[in-house]
């Protein structure tokens, strides 16, 4: 298992941040990142590009968990606050709008503007046609632009 | 798409990058989050929940301890030093101020006008943010009439920002509180006053990060509506929660509850009076509660506008929130 410990230390924060941006929860993100790194550990000897594999696992698990949380929330009306995020009300307000995007659109926004992936790379990661990714990104940006106007 | 649209899109994309990187930078922080009851909670989740409850209690004790310090006394004429430094620069009508966020790096304040109601935010950093960071203006530029919506970079590298940006969607119809009456010149005057009179002394001590008692708000909402929670923001002394119609599809929020707590000085009896204002599509109802909170309920059609008042009645009956302005020290140091 040469190199995994170094890989773990180098990628934990990034994996946790990516999961946080998709799920909106630091606590969930911590679990997702740990689970994803364990998945990398299990497949370590067979991976040509562990960084790319880690990203795929984080994105897929975050989307899966987020869908489950949305389903559960439909049956609950308890107050579920967003945790404080930054010191800047502008950032917090925009972040709240990003969180309100549908999970697919939010994931694409995060992959495009946080991970800096191309549309083609996002399409490959999400297993969707490039045209679908492009239209989803366009709709998400239009919605954010309207709400931030 | 014309050139203007392209420019706006590029600005939006850059703003999104900034927001995502800023939020991602907080991913390692400890989290205090009230989780809704889960249908099937594992033992691990139960343990995590118990730990969160202990952290919440510890945080509440820390806030009570901070509130009990001499500079945090908010009763009578003993206003804290930071307020006395800030007060002369506050725009007319915005005499009530809460510290909404305070840590080693910065202090954020929220000034409210209980008669309109309007909200004004200002933040002062405690540490250098780097030389000449992008997007800021200098004190000299501010004095010359530069846009006060951008942060002001002080000569020592720290920053001050004064804005209503959280309310940029200045329309009650869109679930925000208007702040159009806070003129740019007033914000510029406040920023200049902060730059020369407040920084670097007279800032409140760092306070523990702890959520207010949102559960009481939830009880108030649940008692008069059948809406589902749609998220929100929770800070030590302010926050908001939105609610939408039950259902599988996406629907716009019909109700938003905002609260401001820990106000200095406390609201007077006349300022606590219930008031309302509205447009054809939305109504905002606000009221000061006996525990010192200012609560606002914004309702949007087709929700009955009277719902806001009913929720405030229920909130007052439940006495929501910890006494963040309590003067009683905790039992243990």
Short mmCIF file of C-alpha atoms in Angstrom, two decimals:
data_model
loop_
_atom_site.label_atom_id
_atom_site.label_comp_id
_atom_site.label_asym_id
_atom_site.label_seq_id
_atom_site.Cartn_x
_atom_site.Cartn_y
_atom_site.Cartn_z
CA UNK A 1 0.00 0.00 0.00
CA UNK A 2 2.85 2.33 -0.89
CA UNK A 3 1.87 5.96 -1.06
CA UNK A 4 -1.70 5.72 0.22
CA UNK A 5 -1.01 7.48 3.49
CA UNK A 6 0.52 10.39 1.63
CA UNK A 7 -2.39 10.39 -0.81
CA UNK A 8 -4.85 10.40 2.07
CA UNK A 9 -3.24 13.40 3.73
CA UNK A 10 -3.01 15.28 0.45
CA UNK A 11 -6.60 14.67 -0.65
CA UNK A 12 -8.74 14.57 2.49
CA UNK A 13 -9.44 18.31 2.64
CA UNK A 14 -10.25 18.56 -1.05
CA UNK A 15 -12.56 15.55 -0.92
CA UNK A 16 -14.32 16.93 2.14
CA UNK A 17 -14.78 20.34 0.52
CA UNK A 18 -16.18 18.82 -2.66
CA UNK A 19 -18.67 16.75 -0.66
CA UNK A 20 -19.59 19.78 1.45
CA UNK A 21 -20.39 21.85 -1.64
CA UNK A 22 -22.61 19.14 -3.10
CA UNK A 23 -24.39 18.01 0.07
CA UNK A 24 -24.41 21.36 1.89
CA UNK A 25 -23.46 19.68 5.17
CA UNK A 26 -20.04 19.57 6.77
CA UNK A 27 -20.96 16.59 8.91
CA UNK A 28 -22.18 14.57 5.92
CA UNK A 29 -19.16 15.71 3.93
CA UNK A 30 -16.81 14.35 6.56
CA UNK A 31 -18.41 10.92 6.33
CA UNK A 32 -18.51 10.98 2.53
CA UNK A 33 -14.84 11.92 2.31
CA UNK A 34 -13.79 9.21 4.74
CA UNK A 35 -15.87 6.57 2.99
CA UNK A 36 -14.57 7.61 -0.42
CA UNK A 37 -10.96 7.46 0.75
CA UNK A 38 -11.60 4.00 2.14
CA UNK A 39 -12.93 3.01 -1.28
CA UNK A 40 -9.72 4.32 -2.83
CA UNK A 41 -7.76 2.35 -0.25
CA UNK A 42 -9.57 -0.85 -1.15
CA UNK A 43 -8.89 -0.39 -4.86
CA UNK A 44 -5.47 1.23 -4.47
CA UNK A 45 -3.39 -1.41 -6.27
CA UNK A 46 -5.67 -1.39 -9.32
CA UNK A 47 -6.00 2.37 -9.80
CA UNK A 48 -4.15 4.24 -12.52
CA UNK A 49 -5.51 7.60 -11.43
CA UNK A 50 -6.60 7.51 -7.78
CA UNK A 51 -7.38 11.25 -7.73
CA UNK A 52 -9.93 10.90 -10.52
CA UNK A 53 -11.38 7.80 -8.87
CA UNK A 54 -11.69 9.60 -5.56
CA UNK A 55 -13.56 12.47 -7.24
CA UNK A 56 -16.01 10.07 -8.89
CA UNK A 57 -16.71 8.29 -5.59
CA UNK A 58 -17.16 11.55 -3.69
CA UNK A 59 -19.54 12.97 -6.31
CA UNK A 60 -21.62 9.81 -6.60
CA UNK A 61 -21.93 9.27 -2.85
CA UNK A 62 -22.73 12.92 -2.24
CA UNK A 63 -25.49 12.90 -4.85
CA UNK A 64 -26.89 9.67 -3.48
CA UNK A 65 -26.98 10.96 0.08
CA UNK A 66 -28.40 14.30 -1.00
CA UNK A 67 -31.28 12.62 -2.85
CA UNK A 68 -32.06 10.58 0.26
CA UNK A 69 -32.01 13.65 2.48
CA UNK A 70 -34.38 15.48 0.11
CA UNK A 71 -36.80 12.56 0.18
CA UNK A 72 -36.73 12.45 3.97
CA UNK A 73 -37.24 16.19 4.25
CA UNK A 74 -40.43 15.94 2.22
CA UNK A 75 -41.93 14.02 5.10
CA UNK A 76 -40.66 16.35 7.78
CA UNK A 77 -41.38 19.94 8.51
CA UNK A 78 -38.84 20.48 11.24
CA UNK A 79 -36.52 23.44 11.03
CA UNK A 80 -33.32 22.30 9.37
CA UNK A 81 -31.01 25.30 9.36
CA UNK A 82 -28.05 25.74 7.11
CA UNK A 83 -24.98 26.00 9.27
CA UNK A 84 -23.16 29.33 9.32
CA UNK A 85 -20.63 29.27 6.54
CA UNK A 86 -18.59 32.44 6.21
CA UNK A 87 -18.37 35.92 7.62
CA UNK A 88 -19.69 37.50 4.46
CA UNK A 89 -23.46 37.89 4.00
CA UNK A 90 -22.98 38.12 0.23
CA UNK A 91 -21.29 34.74 0.15
CA UNK A 92 -23.82 33.22 2.52
CA UNK A 93 -26.75 34.46 0.45
CA UNK A 94 -25.30 33.19 -2.82
CA UNK A 95 -24.38 29.89 -1.16
CA UNK A 96 -27.97 29.57 0.01
CA UNK A 97 -29.17 30.08 -3.57
CA UNK A 98 -26.69 27.47 -4.83
CA UNK A 99 -27.98 25.05 -2.20
CA UNK A 100 -31.50 25.57 -3.48
CA UNK A 101 -30.58 24.38 -6.96
CA UNK A 102 -31.66 20.85 -7.88
CA UNK A 103 -28.96 18.36 -6.98
CA UNK A 104 -27.95 17.71 -10.61
CA UNK A 105 -27.56 21.41 -11.38
CA UNK A 106 -25.72 22.05 -8.14
CA UNK A 107 -23.31 19.19 -8.79
CA UNK A 108 -22.54 20.56 -12.24
CA UNK A 109 -22.00 24.05 -10.84
CA UNK A 110 -19.58 22.69 -8.25
CA UNK A 111 -17.68 20.54 -10.76
CA UNK A 112 -17.45 23.40 -13.25
CA UNK A 113 -16.50 26.26 -10.93
CA UNK A 114 -14.84 24.52 -7.98
CA UNK A 115 -13.21 21.56 -9.67
CA UNK A 116 -12.66 23.54 -12.91
CA UNK A 117 -13.65 20.57 -15.04
CA UNK A 118 -14.56 20.94 -18.70
CA UNK A 119 -18.09 20.17 -19.83
CA UNK A 120 -16.81 17.01 -21.48
CA UNK A 121 -15.12 15.87 -18.26
CA UNK A 122 -18.27 16.59 -16.26
CA UNK A 123 -20.35 14.66 -18.79
CA UNK A 124 -18.03 11.69 -18.50
CA UNK A 125 -18.01 11.80 -14.70
CA UNK A 126 -21.80 12.02 -14.47
CA UNK A 127 -22.36 9.63 -17.37
CA UNK A 128 -24.51 12.11 -19.26
CA UNK A 129 -24.39 13.59 -22.79
CA UNK A 130 -22.39 16.80 -23.05
CA UNK A 131 -25.49 18.58 -24.36
CA UNK A 132 -27.43 17.65 -21.24
CA UNK A 133 -24.67 18.94 -18.99
CA UNK A 134 -24.44 22.15 -21.01
CA UNK A 135 -28.18 22.83 -20.84
CA UNK A 136 -28.28 22.05 -17.10
CA UNK A 137 -25.41 24.45 -16.49
CA UNK A 138 -27.15 27.11 -18.54
CA UNK A 139 -30.39 26.68 -16.59
CA UNK A 140 -28.56 26.83 -13.25
CA UNK A 141 -26.70 29.99 -14.18
CA UNK A 142 -29.87 31.62 -15.50
CA UNK A 143 -31.65 30.83 -12.25
CA UNK A 144 -28.84 32.18 -10.12
CA UNK A 145 -28.56 35.28 -12.29
CA UNK A 146 -32.27 35.95 -11.94
CA UNK A 147 -32.21 35.56 -8.15
CA UNK A 148 -29.07 37.63 -7.70
CA UNK A 149 -30.23 40.43 -9.99
CA UNK B 1 -26.22 36.58 -26.35
CA UNK B 2 -24.92 40.15 -26.49
CA UNK B 3 -21.76 41.62 -24.98
CA UNK B 4 -23.50 42.79 -21.83
CA UNK B 5 -24.85 39.31 -21.13
CA UNK B 6 -21.39 37.84 -21.65
CA UNK B 7 -19.95 40.35 -19.20
CA UNK B 8 -22.65 39.59 -16.62
CA UNK B 9 -22.12 35.84 -17.05
CA UNK B 10 -18.38 36.16 -16.56
CA UNK B 11 -18.96 38.21 -13.41
CA UNK B 12 -21.41 35.60 -12.16
CA UNK B 13 -18.99 32.77 -12.87
CA UNK B 14 -16.19 34.55 -11.04
CA UNK B 15 -18.55 35.27 -8.15
CA UNK B 16 -19.53 31.60 -8.01
CA UNK B 17 -15.88 30.53 -7.92
CA UNK B 18 -15.28 32.95 -5.07
CA UNK B 19 -18.33 31.72 -3.16
CA UNK B 20 -17.54 28.03 -3.63
CA UNK B 21 -13.91 28.44 -2.59
CA UNK B 22 -14.94 30.54 0.41
CA UNK B 23 -17.47 27.94 1.56
CA UNK B 24 -15.06 25.08 0.87
CA UNK B 25 -12.52 26.77 3.11
CA UNK B 26 -14.91 26.31 6.02
CA UNK B 27 -15.34 22.56 5.45
CA UNK B 28 -13.05 21.59 8.28
CA UNK B 29 -14.91 23.52 10.98
CA UNK B 30 -16.87 21.84 13.69
CA UNK B 31 -20.57 21.86 12.97
CA UNK B 32 -23.49 22.57 15.24
CA UNK B 33 -26.52 21.52 13.27
CA UNK B 34 -29.99 20.62 14.40
CA UNK B 35 -30.91 17.61 12.33
CA UNK B 36 -34.51 16.69 11.71
CA UNK B 37 -35.63 13.42 13.20
CA UNK B 38 -34.56 10.61 10.93
CA UNK B 39 -36.91 7.68 10.31
CA UNK B 40 -34.14 5.13 10.89
CA UNK B 41 -31.34 6.45 13.00
CA UNK B 42 -28.28 4.29 13.43
CA UNK B 43 -26.44 4.00 16.74
CA UNK B 44 -23.61 6.01 15.23
CA UNK B 45 -26.02 8.80 14.35
CA UNK B 46 -27.46 8.69 17.86
CA UNK B 47 -23.98 9.07 19.32
CA UNK B 48 -23.22 11.93 16.94
CA UNK B 49 -26.49 13.56 17.97
CA UNK B 50 -25.63 13.24 21.64
CA UNK B 51 -22.24 14.79 21.00
CA UNK B 52 -23.84 17.65 19.08
CA UNK B 53 -26.22 18.26 22.00
CA UNK B 54 -23.29 18.42 24.42
CA UNK B 55 -21.49 20.86 22.12
CA UNK B 56 -24.64 22.96 21.90
CA UNK B 57 -24.92 23.10 25.69
CA UNK B 58 -21.24 23.98 25.99
CA UNK B 59 -21.66 26.69 23.39
CA UNK B 60 -24.71 28.12 25.14
CA UNK B 61 -22.80 28.25 28.42
CA UNK B 62 -19.94 30.04 26.65
CA UNK B 63 -22.34 32.61 25.22
CA UNK B 64 -23.91 33.14 28.64
CA UNK B 65 -20.44 33.61 30.10
CA UNK B 66 -19.47 36.10 27.39
CA UNK B 67 -22.79 37.89 27.86
CA UNK B 68 -22.15 38.14 31.58
CA UNK B 69 -18.87 40.02 31.09
CA UNK B 70 -18.91 43.69 32.03
CA UNK B 71 -18.50 44.85 28.43
CA UNK B 72 -21.50 42.82 27.40
CA UNK B 73 -24.00 44.17 29.88
CA UNK B 74 -26.99 45.31 27.87
CA UNK B 75 -29.30 46.54 30.52
CA UNK B 76 -29.76 50.04 31.83
CA UNK B 77 -27.25 52.62 30.70
CA UNK B 78 -24.22 50.28 30.76
CA UNK B 79 -23.88 49.82 27.03
CA UNK B 80 -20.80 47.87 25.92
CA UNK B 81 -17.79 49.80 24.75
CA UNK B 82 -17.99 48.55 21.20
CA UNK B 83 -21.52 49.92 20.89
CA UNK B 84 -20.51 53.33 22.18
CA UNK B 85 -17.77 53.43 19.56
CA UNK B 86 -20.07 52.40 16.73
CA UNK B 87 -23.18 54.34 17.71
CA UNK B 88 -22.18 57.83 16.46
CA UNK B 89 -21.70 56.48 12.94
CA UNK B 90 -24.99 54.60 12.69
CA UNK B 91 -27.52 55.95 10.15
CA UNK B 92 -30.65 57.45 11.68
CA UNK B 93 -33.11 54.78 12.73
CA UNK B 94 -30.48 52.03 12.95
CA UNK B 95 -29.66 52.45 16.63
CA UNK B 96 -30.09 48.79 17.57
CA UNK B 97 -27.08 46.60 16.82
CA UNK B 98 -26.35 42.92 17.33
CA UNK B 99 -23.01 41.15 17.05
CA UNK B 100 -23.86 38.42 14.59
CA UNK B 101 -20.47 36.82 14.26
CA UNK B 102 -17.25 37.23 16.19
CA UNK B 103 -14.11 35.14 16.06
CA UNK B 104 -10.36 35.59 15.90
CA UNK B 105 -10.51 36.86 12.33
CA UNK B 106 -13.44 39.25 12.15
CA UNK B 107 -16.50 40.74 13.78
CA UNK B 108 -19.81 41.15 11.97
CA UNK B 109 -22.61 43.41 13.13
CA UNK B 110 -26.23 43.80 12.13
CA UNK B 111 -27.99 47.11 12.70
CA UNK B 112 -31.76 47.10 12.47
CA UNK B 113 -34.41 49.72 12.01
CA UNK B 114 -37.40 48.29 13.88
CA UNK B 115 -39.77 50.81 12.33
CA UNK B 116 -39.27 49.86 8.67
CA UNK B 117 -37.83 47.13 9.26
CA UNK B 118 -34.48 47.35 7.49
CA UNK B 119 -31.19 45.62 8.12
CA UNK B 120 -27.67 46.89 7.68
CA UNK B 121 -24.57 44.73 7.90
CA UNK B 122 -21.02 45.72 8.64
CA UNK B 123 -17.92 43.64 9.20
CA UNK B 124 -14.49 44.51 10.53
CA UNK B 125 -11.60 42.09 10.13
CA UNK B 126 -9.17 41.66 13.00
CA UNK B 127 -6.24 40.47 10.91
CA UNK B 128 -4.49 41.35 7.70
CA UNK B 129 -6.23 40.00 4.61
CA UNK B 130 -3.19 40.36 2.37
CA UNK B 131 -1.77 43.31 0.47
CA UNK B 132 -4.20 45.13 -1.77
CA UNK B 133 -6.67 42.26 -2.23
CA UNK B 134 -8.78 42.35 -5.35
CA UNK B 135 -12.22 43.85 -5.17
CA UNK B 136 -11.50 46.28 -2.38
CA UNK B 137 -11.15 50.04 -2.33
CA UNK B 138 -8.86 52.20 -0.26
CA UNK B 139 -9.97 54.64 2.41
CA UNK B 140 -8.97 57.46 0.07
CA UNK B 141 -11.15 56.08 -2.74
CA UNK B 142 -14.04 55.71 -0.32
CA UNK B 143 -13.65 59.28 0.81
CA UNK B 144 -13.64 60.35 -2.84
CA UNK B 145 -17.01 58.75 -3.43
CA UNK B 146 -16.19 55.18 -4.47
CA UNK B 147 -18.90 52.54 -4.26
CA UNK B 148 -19.34 51.71 -0.54
CA UNK B 149 -20.68 48.26 -1.40
CA UNK B 150 -17.12 47.06 -1.88
CA UNK B 151 -14.93 46.28 1.15
CA UNK B 152 -12.54 48.97 2.27
CA UNK B 153 -8.90 47.96 2.59
CA UNK B 154 -7.23 49.72 5.52
CA UNK B 155 -3.59 50.79 5.36
CA UNK B 156 -2.64 47.98 7.75
CA UNK B 157 -4.13 45.33 5.44
CA UNK B 158 -7.38 44.72 7.29
CA UNK B 159 -10.80 45.25 5.75
CA UNK B 160 -14.11 46.87 6.57
CA UNK B 161 -17.33 46.27 4.71
CA UNK B 162 -20.66 48.02 5.11
CA UNK B 163 -23.48 46.84 2.97
CA UNK B 164 -27.00 45.56 2.57
CA UNK B 165 -25.86 42.84 0.25
CA UNK B 166 -27.71 40.08 2.01
CA UNK B 167 -30.79 41.95 0.96
CA UNK B 168 -29.78 42.73 -2.61
CA UNK B 169 -33.09 41.24 -3.73
CA UNK B 170 -34.70 44.32 -2.31
CA UNK B 171 -38.28 43.23 -2.70
CA UNK B 172 -40.66 41.76 -0.20
CA UNK B 173 -42.20 39.79 -3.06
CA UNK B 174 -38.96 37.86 -3.27
CA UNK B 175 -38.74 37.10 0.44
CA UNK B 176 -36.26 39.78 1.41
CA UNK B 177 -36.38 42.82 3.63
CA UNK B 178 -35.95 46.20 1.94
CA UNK B 179 -33.03 48.40 2.79
CA UNK B 180 -33.34 51.01 0.07
CA UNK B 181 -33.54 53.73 2.69
CA UNK B 182 -29.91 53.15 3.71
CA UNK B 183 -28.33 55.57 1.28
CA UNK B 184 -24.88 54.98 -0.14
CA UNK B 185 -23.70 58.18 1.55
CA UNK B 186 -24.78 56.83 4.96
CA UNK B 187 -22.95 53.58 4.37
CA UNK B 188 -19.89 55.51 3.25
CA UNK B 189 -20.01 57.61 6.43
CA UNK B 190 -20.27 54.51 8.58
CA UNK B 191 -17.33 52.85 6.84
CA UNK B 192 -15.19 55.96 7.27
CA UNK B 193 -16.13 56.23 10.93
CA UNK B 194 -15.26 52.58 11.49
CA UNK B 195 -11.95 53.03 9.72
CA UNK B 196 -10.82 55.87 11.95
CA UNK B 197 -12.72 55.56 15.21
CA UNK B 198 -13.34 51.90 15.93
CA UNK B 199 -10.47 49.97 14.44
CA UNK B 200 -8.41 48.57 16.01
CA UNK B 201 -9.82 48.94 19.50
CA UNK B 202 -13.29 48.56 20.97
CA UNK B 203 -14.23 45.38 19.14
CA UNK B 204 -16.20 42.70 20.99
CA UNK B 205 -14.33 39.68 22.23
CA UNK B 206 -14.66 36.47 20.21
CA UNK B 207 -17.82 34.61 21.15
CA UNK B 208 -18.65 30.97 20.90
CA UNK B 209 -20.43 29.90 17.74
CA UNK B 210 -23.80 28.59 18.73
CA UNK B 211 -27.17 28.36 17.09
CA UNK B 212 -30.15 30.05 18.64
CA UNK B 213 -33.17 27.99 19.58
CA UNK B 214 -34.53 27.32 16.12
CA UNK B 215 -36.60 24.46 17.44
CA UNK B 216 -38.90 26.94 19.14
CA UNK B 217 -39.37 28.71 15.83
CA UNK B 218 -40.14 25.40 14.19
CA UNK B 219 -42.79 24.69 16.79
CA UNK B 220 -44.34 28.09 16.11
CA UNK B 221 -44.43 27.46 12.37
CA UNK B 222 -45.72 23.92 12.71
CA UNK B 223 -48.51 25.04 14.98
CA UNK B 224 -50.12 27.23 12.31
CA UNK B 225 -48.99 25.93 8.92
CA UNK B 226 -48.46 22.72 7.03
CA UNK B 227 -45.32 23.78 5.21
CA UNK B 228 -42.01 22.02 4.86
CA UNK B 229 -38.64 23.46 5.85
CA UNK B 230 -36.66 24.80 2.93
CA UNK B 231 -33.41 25.68 4.68
CA UNK B 232 -32.08 28.94 5.96
CA UNK B 233 -29.18 30.49 7.80
CA UNK B 234 -28.53 30.34 11.54
CA UNK B 235 -26.14 32.66 13.35
CA UNK B 236 -25.65 33.40 17.06
CA UNK B 237 -27.84 36.49 16.93
CA UNK B 238 -29.77 36.30 13.69
CA UNK B 239 -31.02 33.87 11.15
CA UNK B 240 -33.80 32.99 8.82
CA UNK B 241 -35.71 29.94 7.74
CA UNK B 242 -37.82 29.41 4.67
CA UNK B 243 -40.78 27.14 4.19
CA UNK B 244 -42.46 25.78 1.07
CA UNK B 245 -45.54 23.79 0.25
CA UNK B 246 -45.40 20.06 0.89
CA UNK B 247 -44.95 18.01 -2.25
CA UNK B 248 -42.47 16.28 -4.50
CA UNK B 249 -41.94 19.14 -6.90
CA UNK B 250 -39.94 22.26 -6.43
CA UNK B 251 -41.93 25.22 -5.27
CA UNK B 252 -40.93 28.73 -4.30
CA UNK B 253 -40.88 29.57 -0.58
CA UNK B 254 -44.19 30.84 0.75
CA UNK B 255 -42.98 31.79 4.20
CA UNK B 256 -39.78 33.19 5.61
CA UNK B 257 -39.11 33.76 9.31
CA UNK B 258 -36.26 36.06 10.30
CA UNK B 259 -35.03 36.82 13.76
CA UNK B 260 -32.54 39.24 15.29
CA UNK B 261 -31.45 38.71 18.90
CA UNK B 262 -28.97 40.22 21.34
CA UNK B 263 -29.85 43.75 20.26
CA UNK B 264 -28.01 46.63 21.91
CA UNK B 265 -29.75 48.61 23.27
CA UNK B 266 -32.84 46.43 23.78
CA UNK B 267 -36.00 47.40 21.90
CA UNK B 268 -38.26 49.81 23.74
CA UNK B 269 -41.88 48.94 24.38
CA UNK B 270 -43.08 51.09 21.47
CA UNK B 271 -40.51 49.53 19.15
CA UNK B 272 -41.76 46.07 20.07
CA UNK B 273 -45.22 46.87 18.70
CA UNK B 274 -46.40 44.61 15.89
CA UNK B 275 -46.36 46.24 12.46
CA UNK B 276 -46.90 45.06 8.92
CA UNK B 277 -46.36 46.21 5.37
CA UNK B 278 -46.81 44.57 2.04
CA UNK B 279 -47.35 44.55 -1.66
CA UNK B 280 -49.96 42.84 -3.80
CA UNK B 281 -48.04 39.58 -3.60
CA UNK B 282 -46.48 39.52 -0.17
CA UNK B 283 -46.81 40.75 3.40
CA UNK B 284 -44.16 41.30 6.03
CA UNK B 285 -45.17 41.31 9.69
CA UNK B 286 -42.67 42.08 12.44
CA UNK B 287 -42.70 42.40 16.19
CA UNK B 288 -40.36 42.58 19.17
CA UNK B 289 -40.77 39.67 21.56
CA UNK B 290 -40.51 39.78 25.35
CA UNK B 291 -37.17 37.93 25.24
CA UNK B 292 -35.64 40.77 23.21
CA UNK B 293 -35.87 39.21 19.78
CA UNK B 294 -37.15 41.06 16.74
CA UNK B 295 -39.00 38.55 14.60
CA UNK B 296 -40.23 39.01 11.06
CA UNK B 297 -42.59 36.81 9.09
CA UNK B 298 -42.78 37.29 5.34
CA UNK B 299 -45.66 35.54 3.62
CA UNK B 300 -46.32 35.26 -0.08
CA UNK B 301 -49.57 34.50 -1.87
CA UNK B 302 -51.38 32.14 -1.89
CA UNK B 303 -50.52 31.85 1.82
CA UNK B 304 -52.94 33.87 3.95
CA UNK B 305 -51.20 37.14 4.98
CA UNK B 306 -52.61 36.67 8.49
CA UNK B 307 -50.36 33.63 8.89
CA UNK B 308 -47.42 35.85 9.78
CA UNK B 309 -49.23 37.31 12.76
CA UNK B 310 -50.34 33.87 13.94
CA UNK B 311 -46.76 32.61 13.84
CA UNK B 312 -45.55 35.59 15.84
CA UNK B 313 -48.29 34.92 18.40
CA UNK B 314 -47.15 31.31 18.67
CA UNK B 315 -43.48 32.31 18.88
CA UNK B 316 -44.22 34.77 21.68
CA UNK B 317 -46.16 32.09 23.55
CA UNK B 318 -43.26 29.64 23.26
CA UNK B 319 -40.70 32.24 24.39
CA UNK B 320 -38.17 31.17 21.75
CA UNK B 321 -34.45 31.41 22.06
CA UNK B 322 -31.80 31.45 24.73
CA UNK B 323 -31.38 34.68 26.67
CA UNK B 324 -28.32 35.83 24.71
CA UNK B 325 -28.57 39.11 26.58
CA UNK B 326 -28.74 37.38 29.95
CA UNK B 327 -26.76 38.93 32.78
CA UNK B 328 -26.79 35.88 35.06
CA UNK B 329 -23.42 34.11 35.08
CA UNK B 330 -23.42 30.33 34.54
CA UNK B 331 -23.26 28.03 37.55
CA UNK B 332 -19.73 26.89 36.73
CA UNK B 333 -16.86 29.04 35.50
#
